[in-house]
Amino acid sequence: MRAPLCFSCQRCLLGRATIQLAAAFQARHLANKDASDIVLPPEPTTCCMSGCPNCVWVEYAQTVAKLLGNNDERAREIVLAKIKDPNLRMFLSMELSNLKQLREAEEAKKKPK
């Protein structure tokens, strides 16, 4: 089992950047495939379970939503099904709902009236 990352030392910051780059590369690679070929990325293993605003599970959910064609509800179902801790599940449920509302508000602003 990996030790939790503190994100205050250079080693942990470098590890976080590496994880983010790998996830971005994998998302781009998967986005170029047909819809029937999409495989979900591996689950994050570096969650500190403290409810960070930049939680790795939130990033994972956003990546899954992009892979599913911005299907936030399906991504939310997939991510929440993988989490056993009820506190983390509730936190993520609220965060993902807020992110969906923010994205919808931005899209509404972009639409001409």
Coordinates of C-alpha atoms in Angstrom, one line a residue:
M1 CA 0.0 0.0 0.0
R2 CA 1.3 3.4 -0.9
A3 CA 1.9 6.1 1.7
P4 CA -0.4 9.1 1.5
L5 CA 1.1 12.1 -0.2
C6 CA 1.5 15.4 1.8
F7 CA 1.7 17.7 -1.2
S8 CA 3.9 20.1 0.7
C9 CA 7.3 18.5 -0.1
Q10 CA 8.9 18.4 -3.6
R11 CA 8.7 14.6 -3.8
C12 CA 4.9 14.6 -3.3
L13 CA 4.4 17.5 -5.6
L14 CA 6.4 15.8 -8.3
G15 CA 4.4 12.6 -7.7
R16 CA 1.1 14.5 -8.1
A17 CA 2.3 16.2 -11.3
T18 CA 3.4 12.8 -12.7
I19 CA 0.0 11.3 -11.9
Q20 CA -1.8 14.2 -13.5
L21 CA 0.3 14.0 -16.7
A22 CA -0.2 10.3 -16.9
A23 CA -4.0 10.7 -16.5
A24 CA -4.1 13.5 -19.2
F25 CA -2.1 11.4 -21.6
Q26 CA -4.3 8.4 -21.0
A27 CA -7.5 10.5 -21.4
R28 CA -6.2 11.9 -24.7
H29 CA -5.2 8.5 -25.9
L30 CA -8.6 7.0 -24.9
A31 CA -10.5 9.9 -26.4
N32 CA -9.1 9.1 -29.9
K33 CA -10.7 5.7 -29.8
D34 CA -14.2 4.7 -30.9
A35 CA -16.9 4.7 -28.2
S36 CA -17.0 1.0 -28.2
D37 CA -13.3 0.8 -27.5
I38 CA -13.3 3.1 -24.4
V39 CA -11.7 1.5 -21.4
L40 CA -11.9 3.3 -18.0
P41 CA -8.6 4.5 -16.6
P42 CA -7.2 2.9 -13.4
E43 CA -8.7 4.1 -10.2
P44 CA -6.6 6.7 -8.2
T45 CA -4.6 5.2 -5.3
T46 CA -3.3 8.4 -3.7
C47 CA -6.5 9.7 -2.0
C48 CA -5.8 11.1 1.4
M49 CA -9.5 10.8 2.5
S50 CA -9.5 14.3 3.9
G51 CA -11.9 16.0 1.4
C52 CA -9.4 18.0 -0.5
P53 CA -10.8 20.5 -3.0
N54 CA -8.5 19.0 -5.6
C55 CA -9.3 15.4 -4.8
V56 CA -7.9 12.8 -7.1
W57 CA -11.4 11.2 -7.3
V58 CA -12.9 14.4 -8.6
E59 CA -10.2 14.5 -11.3
Y60 CA -10.9 10.9 -12.1
A61 CA -14.6 11.6 -12.4
Q62 CA -13.9 14.5 -14.8
T63 CA -11.7 12.2 -16.9
V64 CA -14.4 9.5 -17.0
A65 CA -17.1 12.1 -17.9
K66 CA -14.9 13.3 -20.8
L67 CA -14.4 9.8 -22.0
L68 CA -18.2 9.3 -21.9
G69 CA -18.9 12.4 -23.9
N70 CA -19.5 14.7 -20.9
N71 CA -22.1 12.3 -19.4
D72 CA -21.7 13.6 -15.8
E73 CA -24.5 11.4 -14.4
R74 CA -23.0 8.2 -15.7
A75 CA -19.5 9.2 -14.6
R76 CA -20.9 10.0 -11.2
E77 CA -22.5 6.6 -10.9
I78 CA -19.3 4.8 -11.9
V79 CA -17.1 6.7 -9.5
L80 CA -19.5 6.5 -6.5
A81 CA -19.9 2.8 -7.1
K82 CA -16.1 2.3 -6.6
I83 CA -16.0 4.1 -3.2
K84 CA -16.8 2.3 0.0
D85 CA -16.3 5.1 2.6
P86 CA -19.7 6.8 3.1
N87 CA -18.1 10.2 4.1
L88 CA -15.9 10.3 1.0
R89 CA -18.9 9.2 -1.1
M90 CA -21.1 12.1 0.2
F91 CA -18.2 14.6 -0.3
L92 CA -17.7 13.4 -3.9
S93 CA -21.4 13.4 -4.6
M94 CA -21.6 17.1 -3.6
E95 CA -18.4 18.1 -5.4
L96 CA -19.5 16.4 -8.6
S97 CA -23.0 18.0 -8.4
N98 CA -21.3 21.4 -7.9
L99 CA -19.0 20.9 -10.9
K100 CA -21.9 19.9 -13.1
Q101 CA -23.8 23.1 -12.1
L102 CA -20.8 25.3 -12.7
R103 CA -20.3 23.7 -16.2
E104 CA -24.0 24.1 -17.1
A105 CA -23.9 27.8 -15.9
E106 CA -20.8 28.4 -18.1
E107 CA -22.5 26.8 -21.1
A108 CA -25.6 28.9 -20.5
K109 CA -23.4 32.1 -20.6
K110 CA -21.8 31.0 -23.8
K111 CA -25.1 30.5 -25.6
P112 CA -26.3 33.7 -27.4
K113 CA -29.7 34.9 -26.4

